[in-house]
mmCIF file of C-alpha atoms and ligand atoms in Angstrom:
data_model
loop_
_atom_site.group_PDB
_atom_site.id
_atom_site.type_symbol
_atom_site.label_atom_id
_atom_site.label_comp_id
_atom_site.label_asym_id
_atom_site.label_seq_id
_atom_site.Cartn_x
_atom_site.Cartn_y
_atom_site.Cartn_z
ATOM 1 C CA MET A 1215 109.680 89.783 15.961
ATOM 2 C CA ILE A 1216 107.135 90.676 18.572
ATOM 3 C CA ALA A 1217 107.163 90.876 22.350
ATOM 4 C CA TRP A 1218 104.263 90.863 24.493
ATOM 5 C CA ALA A 1219 103.027 93.010 27.210
ATOM 6 C CA GLY A 1220 103.327 91.274 30.518
ATOM 7 C CA SER A 1221 99.686 91.096 31.286
ATOM 8 C CA CYS A 1222 98.713 89.615 27.904
ATOM 9 C CA ARG A 1223 100.097 86.139 27.907
ATOM 10 C CA PRO A 1224 99.053 84.708 31.231
ATOM 11 C CA ARG A 1225 95.414 86.016 30.903
ATOM 12 C CA CYS A 1226 95.411 84.251 27.605
ATOM 13 C CA GLN A 1227 96.648 81.009 28.794
ATOM 14 C CA GLY A 1228 94.056 81.242 31.707
ATOM 15 C CA PHE A 1229 91.317 80.629 29.180
ATOM 16 C CA GLY A 1230 92.616 78.714 26.405
ATOM 17 C CA SER A 1231 95.419 77.309 24.457
ATOM 18 C CA TRP A 1232 98.543 79.269 23.177
ATOM 19 C CA GLY A 1233 100.472 79.111 20.201
ATOM 20 C CA GLY A 1234 98.175 76.352 18.856
ATOM 21 C CA VAL A 1235 94.728 76.612 17.976
ATOM 22 C CA GLY A 1236 94.253 79.705 19.922
ATOM 23 C CA VAL A 1237 96.258 81.749 17.699
ATOM 24 C CA ARG A 1238 94.792 82.535 14.277
ATOM 25 C CA GLY A 1239 97.803 82.024 11.963
ATOM 26 C CA ARG A 1240 99.328 85.327 12.077
ATOM 27 C CA PHE A 1241 102.154 84.390 14.483
ATOM 28 C CA ARG A 1242 104.572 81.684 14.373
ATOM 29 C CA SER A 1243 106.254 80.412 17.541
ATOM 30 C CA LEU A 1244 110.057 80.570 17.480
ATOM 31 C CA GLY A 1245 110.477 79.253 20.757
ATOM 32 C CA GLN A 1246 111.779 80.862 24.064
ATOM 33 C CA GLY A 1247 108.451 82.590 24.230
ATOM 34 C CA ARG A 1248 109.077 84.629 21.134
ATOM 35 C CA TYR A 1249 106.679 85.022 18.147
ATOM 36 C CA ARG A 1250 107.212 86.252 14.732
ATOM 37 C CA ASP A 1251 104.452 88.562 13.512
ATOM 38 C CA LEU A 1252 103.395 87.263 10.064
ATOM 39 C CA GLY A 1253 101.583 90.456 9.328
ATOM 40 C CA ALA A 1254 98.094 91.452 9.154
ATOM 41 C CA ARG A 1255 96.504 92.963 12.080
ATOM 42 C CA PRO A 1256 98.221 92.356 15.571
ATOM 43 C CA SER A 1257 95.382 90.694 17.199
ATOM 44 C CA LEU A 1258 94.658 87.247 18.532
ATOM 45 C CA VAL A 1259 91.754 85.211 19.564
ATOM 46 C CA CYS A 1260 91.777 82.803 22.458
ATOM 47 C CA ARG A 1261 89.529 79.642 22.142
ATOM 48 C CA PRO A 1262 88.102 79.200 25.515
ATOM 49 C CA LEU A 1263 88.049 75.658 27.015
ATOM 50 C CA LEU A 1264 84.614 76.105 28.409
ATOM 51 C CA PRO A 1265 81.872 73.372 28.915
ATOM 52 C CA ALA A 1266 79.530 72.825 25.931
ATOM 53 C CA GLY A 1267 76.919 75.518 25.567
ATOM 54 C CA ARG A 1268 79.408 78.116 26.901
ATOM 55 C CA SER A 1269 81.734 78.157 23.962
ATOM 56 C CA ARG A 1270 81.699 81.828 22.735
ATOM 57 C CA LEU A 1271 84.973 83.024 21.765
ATOM 58 C CA ARG A 1272 86.561 85.370 24.231
ATOM 59 C CA ARG A 1273 88.258 88.090 22.436
ATOM 60 C CA GLY A 1274 91.158 89.263 24.438
ATOM 61 C CA CYS A 1275 94.723 90.546 24.507
ATOM 62 C CA ALA A 1276 94.076 92.145 21.137
ATOM 63 C CA GLY A 1277 97.071 93.890 19.807
ATOM 64 C CA ARG A 1278 98.903 93.934 23.214
ATOM 65 C CA ALA A 1279 102.290 93.732 21.477
ATOM 66 C CA GLY A 1280 104.557 96.343 22.887
ATOM 67 C CA PRO A 1281 108.201 97.113 22.367
ATOM 68 C CA GLY A 1282 111.017 96.519 24.614
ATOM 69 C CA HIS A 1283 109.197 93.772 26.792
ATOM 70 C CA GLU A 1284 110.309 90.299 26.391
ATOM 71 C CA GLY A 1285 107.186 88.091 27.514
ATOM 72 C CA GLY A 1286 107.250 84.782 28.829
ATOM 73 C CA GLY A 1287 110.790 84.268 30.218
ATOM 74 C CA GLY A 1288 111.857 81.285 28.122
ATOM 75 C CA ARG A 1289 111.152 77.790 28.497
ATOM 76 C CA ALA A 1290 111.017 77.829 32.429
ATOM 77 C CA GLY A 1291 108.368 80.354 32.231
ATOM 78 C CA ALA A 1292 106.326 78.706 29.709
ATOM 79 C CA LEU A 1293 106.419 75.340 31.786
ATOM 80 C CA ALA A 1294 105.273 77.246 34.832
ATOM 81 C CA ALA A 1295 102.494 78.998 33.095
ATOM 82 C CA ALA A 1296 101.354 75.627 31.606
ATOM 83 C CA ALA A 1297 101.236 74.141 34.970
ATOM 84 C CA VAL A 1298 99.261 77.066 36.390
ATOM 85 C CA THR A 1299 96.777 76.528 33.490
ATOM 86 C CA ALA A 1300 96.660 72.900 34.294
ATOM 87 C CA VAL A 1301 95.896 73.628 38.005
ATOM 88 C CA ALA A 1302 93.323 76.149 37.089
ATOM 89 C CA LEU A 1303 91.483 73.858 34.729
ATOM 90 C CA ALA A 1304 91.443 70.980 37.163
ATOM 91 C CA VAL A 1305 90.141 73.337 40.014
ATOM 92 C CA ALA A 1306 87.482 74.395 37.622
ATOM 93 C CA ALA A 1307 86.555 70.905 36.677
ATOM 94 C CA TRP A 1308 86.420 69.858 40.305
ATOM 95 C CA ARG A 1309 84.107 72.905 41.148
ATOM 96 C CA ARG A 1310 81.765 71.866 38.231
ATOM 97 C CA ALA A 1311 81.801 68.090 39.443
ATOM 98 C CA ARG A 1312 81.040 68.993 43.032
ATOM 99 C CA PRO A 1313 77.443 68.878 44.016
ATOM 100 C CA VAL A 1314 75.907 72.089 44.900
ATOM 101 C CA ARG A 1315 75.551 72.700 48.709
ATOM 102 C CA GLU A 1316 74.682 76.307 49.559
ATOM 103 C CA VAL A 1317 72.758 78.076 52.233
ATOM 104 C CA LEU A 1318 71.061 81.380 51.399
ATOM 105 C CA PHE A 1319 69.962 83.769 54.289
ATOM 106 C CA PHE A 1320 67.419 86.333 53.809
ATOM 107 C CA PRO A 1321 66.525 89.395 54.054
ATOM 108 C CA SER A 1322 68.473 90.185 50.824
ATOM 109 C CA ARG A 1323 69.651 93.615 49.973
ATOM 110 C CA PRO A 1324 67.501 94.923 47.281
ATOM 111 C CA CYS A 1325 69.181 94.324 43.907
ATOM 112 C CA CYS A 1326 68.763 94.498 40.084
ATOM 113 C CA ILE A 1327 68.725 91.259 38.214
ATOM 114 C CA GLU A 1328 68.405 92.709 34.765
ATOM 115 C CA ALA A 1329 71.654 91.792 33.776
ATOM 116 C CA LEU A 1330 71.176 88.169 35.013
ATOM 117 C CA LEU A 1331 67.881 87.802 33.013
ATOM 118 C CA ALA A 1332 69.352 89.516 29.986
ATOM 119 C CA GLU A 1333 72.313 87.102 29.988
ATOM 120 C CA ALA A 1334 69.888 84.064 30.330
ATOM 121 C CA ALA A 1335 67.605 85.139 27.568
ATOM 122 C CA GLU A 1336 70.526 86.091 25.196
ATOM 123 C CA PRO A 1337 73.748 84.762 26.230
ATOM 124 C CA GLY A 1338 76.826 86.487 24.920
ATOM 125 C CA ALA A 1339 74.625 89.631 23.950
ATOM 126 C CA PRO A 1340 76.155 92.848 24.957
ATOM 127 C CA ALA A 1341 74.741 94.056 28.336
ATOM 128 C CA ARG A 1342 72.512 97.057 28.380
ATOM 129 C CA PRO A 1343 72.733 98.961 31.453
ATOM 130 C CA CYS A 1344 69.358 99.059 33.609
ATOM 131 C CA PRO A 1345 68.085 102.502 34.414
ATOM 132 C CA CYS A 1346 66.847 101.556 37.790
ATOM 133 C CA PRO A 1347 69.050 102.768 40.840
ATOM 134 C CA LEU A 1348 69.370 99.299 42.427
ATOM 135 C CA PRO A 1349 72.907 97.742 42.564
ATOM 136 C CA SER A 1350 73.397 94.521 40.775
ATOM 137 C CA GLY A 1351 75.778 92.897 43.199
ATOM 138 C CA ASP A 1352 75.889 89.502 44.722
ATOM 139 C CA THR A 1353 73.042 89.011 47.024
ATOM 140 C CA ALA A 1354 70.976 86.128 48.431
ATOM 141 C CA LEU A 1355 68.214 86.919 45.778
ATOM 142 C CA SER A 1356 70.754 87.173 42.853
ATOM 143 C CA ARG A 1357 72.171 83.729 44.053
ATOM 144 C CA LEU A 1358 68.593 82.300 44.117
ATOM 145 C CA VAL A 1359 67.883 83.482 40.584
ATOM 146 C CA ARG A 1360 71.063 82.079 39.242
ATOM 147 C CA ARG A 1361 70.245 78.692 40.597
ATOM 148 C CA LEU A 1362 66.810 78.924 38.976
ATOM 149 C CA LEU A 1363 68.332 80.032 35.796
ATOM 150 C CA SER A 1364 70.531 77.021 35.536
ATOM 151 C CA ALA A 1365 67.452 74.885 34.710
ATOM 152 C CA ARG A 1366 67.658 73.451 31.288
ATOM 153 C CA ARG A 1367 64.736 70.791 31.157
ATOM 154 C CA SER A 1368 62.306 71.284 34.231
ATOM 155 C CA LEU A 1369 61.270 73.414 36.914
ATOM 156 C CA ASP A 1370 58.809 72.172 39.589
ATOM 157 C CA LEU A 1371 57.581 74.741 42.041
ATOM 158 C CA CYS A 1372 55.645 74.186 45.227
ATOM 159 C CA LEU A 1373 55.181 77.472 46.813
ATOM 160 C CA PHE A 1374 52.564 78.675 49.363
ATOM 161 C CA SER A 1375 52.816 82.358 48.138
ATOM 162 C CA PHE A 1376 54.335 83.794 45.119
ATOM 163 C CA SER A 1377 54.244 87.542 44.777
ATOM 164 C CA CYS A 1378 57.693 88.426 43.903
ATOM 165 C CA PRO A 1379 57.814 89.948 40.455
ATOM 166 C CA GLN A 1380 61.520 89.486 39.887
ATOM 167 C CA LEU A 1381 61.338 85.699 40.667
ATOM 168 C CA ALA A 1382 58.141 85.480 38.534
ATOM 169 C CA ARG A 1383 60.057 86.994 35.536
ATOM 170 C CA THR A 1384 62.623 84.408 36.117
ATOM 171 C CA VAL A 1385 60.220 81.705 35.960
ATOM 172 C CA GLN A 1386 58.611 83.108 32.936
ATOM 173 C CA LEU A 1387 62.016 83.450 31.071
ATOM 174 C CA LEU A 1388 62.612 79.842 31.860
ATOM 175 C CA HIS A 1389 59.279 78.760 30.517
ATOM 176 C CA ARG A 1390 59.928 80.861 27.234
ATOM 177 C CA ARG A 1391 63.257 79.106 27.040
ATOM 178 C CA GLY A 1392 61.459 75.721 26.825
ATOM 179 C CA VAL A 1393 61.936 74.473 30.314
ATOM 180 C CA ARG A 1394 58.897 72.622 31.390
ATOM 181 C CA VAL A 1395 57.634 74.588 34.497
ATOM 182 C CA ARG A 1396 54.787 73.176 36.903
ATOM 183 C CA LEU A 1397 53.664 75.040 39.730
ATOM 184 C CA VAL A 1398 51.693 74.057 42.697
ATOM 185 C CA THR A 1399 50.190 76.688 45.072
ATOM 186 C CA ASP A 1400 47.932 77.452 47.815
ATOM 187 C CA ALA A 1401 44.263 78.274 46.590
ATOM 188 C CA GLN A 1402 43.648 81.065 49.244
ATOM 189 C CA TYR A 1403 47.052 83.080 48.584
ATOM 190 C CA MET A 1404 46.923 82.813 44.849
ATOM 191 C CA GLY A 1405 44.055 85.214 44.887
ATOM 192 C CA LEU A 1406 45.580 87.760 46.901
ATOM 193 C CA HIS A 1407 46.589 91.344 45.657
ATOM 194 C CA GLY A 1408 49.988 91.217 44.112
ATOM 195 C CA SER A 1409 50.104 87.514 43.501
ATOM 196 C CA GLN A 1410 52.071 86.579 40.468
ATOM 197 C CA ILE A 1411 50.070 83.207 39.811
ATOM 198 C CA GLY A 1412 47.633 84.716 37.298
ATOM 199 C CA ARG A 1413 50.624 86.399 35.292
ATOM 200 C CA LEU A 1414 52.299 82.955 35.250
ATOM 201 C CA ARG A 1415 49.312 81.238 34.121
ATOM 202 C CA HIS A 1416 48.516 84.075 31.534
ATOM 203 C CA ALA A 1417 51.994 83.187 30.032
ATOM 204 C CA GLY A 1418 50.880 79.520 29.600
ATOM 205 C CA ILE A 1419 52.669 77.977 32.817
ATOM 206 C CA GLN A 1420 50.828 75.029 34.301
ATOM 207 C CA VAL A 1421 49.520 75.701 37.722
ATOM 208 C CA ARG A 1422 47.439 73.649 40.110
ATOM 209 C CA HIS A 1423 46.285 74.542 43.622
ATOM 210 C CA ASP A 1424 44.721 72.745 46.619
ATOM 211 C CA GLN A 1425 41.095 72.657 47.379
ATOM 212 C CA HIS A 1426 41.169 72.216 51.157
ATOM 213 C CA SER A 1427 40.798 74.268 54.122
ATOM 214 C CA GLY A 1428 44.317 73.631 55.165
ATOM 215 C CA TYR A 1429 47.243 75.691 53.402
ATOM 216 C CA MET A 1430 49.448 74.135 50.719
ATOM 217 C CA HIS A 1431 52.372 75.534 52.916
ATOM 218 C CA HIS A 1432 55.360 74.081 51.042
ATOM 219 C CA LYS A 1433 58.078 76.422 49.758
ATOM 220 C CA PHE A 1434 60.403 74.354 47.613
ATOM 221 C CA ALA A 1435 61.585 74.113 44.025
ATOM 222 C CA ILE A 1436 63.390 71.202 42.005
ATOM 223 C CA VAL A 1437 65.518 72.125 39.109
ATOM 224 C CA ASP A 1438 66.023 69.673 36.489
ATOM 225 C CA ARG A 1439 65.043 66.832 38.935
ATOM 226 C CA ARG A 1440 68.661 67.341 40.130
ATOM 227 C CA MET A 1441 68.653 70.433 42.554
ATOM 228 C CA LEU A 1442 66.522 71.007 45.495
ATOM 229 C CA ILE A 1443 65.803 74.627 46.844
ATOM 230 C CA THR A 1444 63.844 74.640 49.957
ATOM 231 C CA GLY A 1445 63.591 76.562 53.172
ATOM 232 C CA SER A 1446 61.286 79.033 54.997
ATOM 233 C CA LEU A 1447 61.307 81.719 52.269
ATOM 234 C CA ASN A 1448 57.910 82.631 50.710
ATOM 235 C CA TRP A 1449 58.601 83.839 47.267
ATOM 236 C CA THR A 1450 57.332 87.441 48.180
ATOM 237 C CA THR A 1451 59.169 90.681 48.028
ATOM 238 C CA GLN A 1452 58.214 91.052 51.637
ATOM 239 C CA ALA A 1453 59.924 87.980 52.830
ATOM 240 C CA ILE A 1454 62.852 88.620 50.502
ATOM 241 C CA GLN A 1455 63.468 92.126 51.544
ATOM 242 C CA SER A 1456 62.425 92.221 55.136
ATOM 243 C CA ASN A 1457 62.063 88.617 56.800
ATOM 244 C CA ARG A 1458 64.696 86.443 58.313
ATOM 245 C CA GLU A 1459 64.504 83.332 56.196
ATOM 246 C CA ASN A 1460 66.728 80.540 55.073
ATOM 247 C CA VAL A 1461 67.002 78.603 51.760
ATOM 248 C CA LEU A 1462 68.865 75.558 51.323
ATOM 249 C CA VAL A 1463 70.327 74.518 47.841
ATOM 250 C CA VAL A 1464 71.591 71.031 47.532
ATOM 251 C CA GLU A 1465 72.335 68.628 44.779
ATOM 252 C CA ASP A 1466 71.526 65.402 46.614
ATOM 253 C CA ALA A 1467 69.938 62.421 44.831
ATOM 254 C CA GLU A 1468 68.149 61.277 48.043
ATOM 255 C CA TYR A 1469 66.586 64.597 49.134
ATOM 256 C CA VAL A 1470 65.640 65.462 45.487
ATOM 257 C CA LYS A 1471 63.980 62.076 45.059
ATOM 258 C CA ALA A 1472 61.896 62.440 48.294
ATOM 259 C CA PHE A 1473 60.897 65.928 47.274
ATOM 260 C CA GLN A 1474 60.204 65.059 43.672
ATOM 261 C CA GLU A 1475 57.958 62.324 44.867
ATOM 262 C CA GLU A 1476 56.074 64.612 47.078
ATOM 263 C CA PHE A 1477 55.644 66.991 44.271
ATOM 264 C CA GLU A 1478 54.204 64.454 42.055
ATOM 265 C CA ARG A 1479 51.819 63.202 44.610
ATOM 266 C CA ILE A 1480 50.418 66.659 44.994
ATOM 267 C CA TRP A 1481 50.519 67.284 41.328
ATOM 268 C CA GLU A 1482 48.208 64.437 40.817
ATOM 269 C CA GLU A 1483 45.983 65.119 43.723
ATOM 270 C CA TYR A 1484 45.459 68.594 42.582
ATOM 271 C CA ASN A 1485 44.656 67.488 39.099
ATOM 272 C CA PRO A 1486 41.447 69.561 38.078
ATOM 273 C CA ALA A 1487 40.113 66.484 36.642
ATOM 274 C CA ASN A 1488 39.633 65.208 40.259
ATOM 275 C CA TYR A 1489 38.034 68.432 41.503
ATOM 276 C CA ARG A 1490 34.714 68.091 43.083
ATOM 277 C CA PHE A 1491 32.844 71.366 43.110
ATOM 278 C CA PHE A 1492 29.763 70.124 44.688
ATOM 279 C CA SER A 1493 28.843 67.590 47.284
ATOM 280 C CA GLU A 1494 28.425 64.173 45.885
ATOM 281 C CA ARG A 1495 25.362 63.697 48.572
ATOM 282 C CA HIS A 1496 21.978 64.497 47.079
HETATM 283 ZN ZN1 LIG B 362 67.599 97.370 37.157
#
């Protein structure tokens, strides 16, 4: 007979099934929250009920069997725990289904995004600590990076100025991951010291720019033709760390459609095939 430490079972149920597919054959349910240990190692593996693509096994509760503690509290306890699990899963599903509506205000505290990039580059890989002294907490910048990293198919960028190395690395990572990245920018600002446009071009990302005297002054991004990220923020370290700026993140089909059409218009207008380097008058 085996009894479970109090913290073990609820944590397990929060992430997956219990006593069924979640337990790998070394325990047999005897009812009333009791389980017979069938030998081998006293460990178990929960099978997480996560969306496709996030299905790595969560190893938890390993060998948390302890003497003298009767876990579960019988049938009533099991029913209550199952109800809690069902509610938690329903809330998680509702959160996933709810369209994103988020406002980010800058300046953002300086933060390290290495862990975010590492997780995006190699999901599930053990985290390697970054030697830099910056904290890796929840900031406006880290939230913006997370939204960008949610891209799976396309990322369309229309940015007046782009000199933030962290955001450039985020975009490069998406490009390496097979996301189709297109970038429209301003001809005068793309040549300034610190601009990341050359680096992104060098990485193979398609970049187009204006050829007018007026600025290409937009600052918006569209993720997977689904999510619009727009506001006053230029993608520069100066703006991110020092300026008062706002960024709106919305999953709204109407707004996305309007911005997507604007992007496609500009993308075609700035097609190098349409450049006129010399006056047509002779
Ligand atoms: Zn760091």
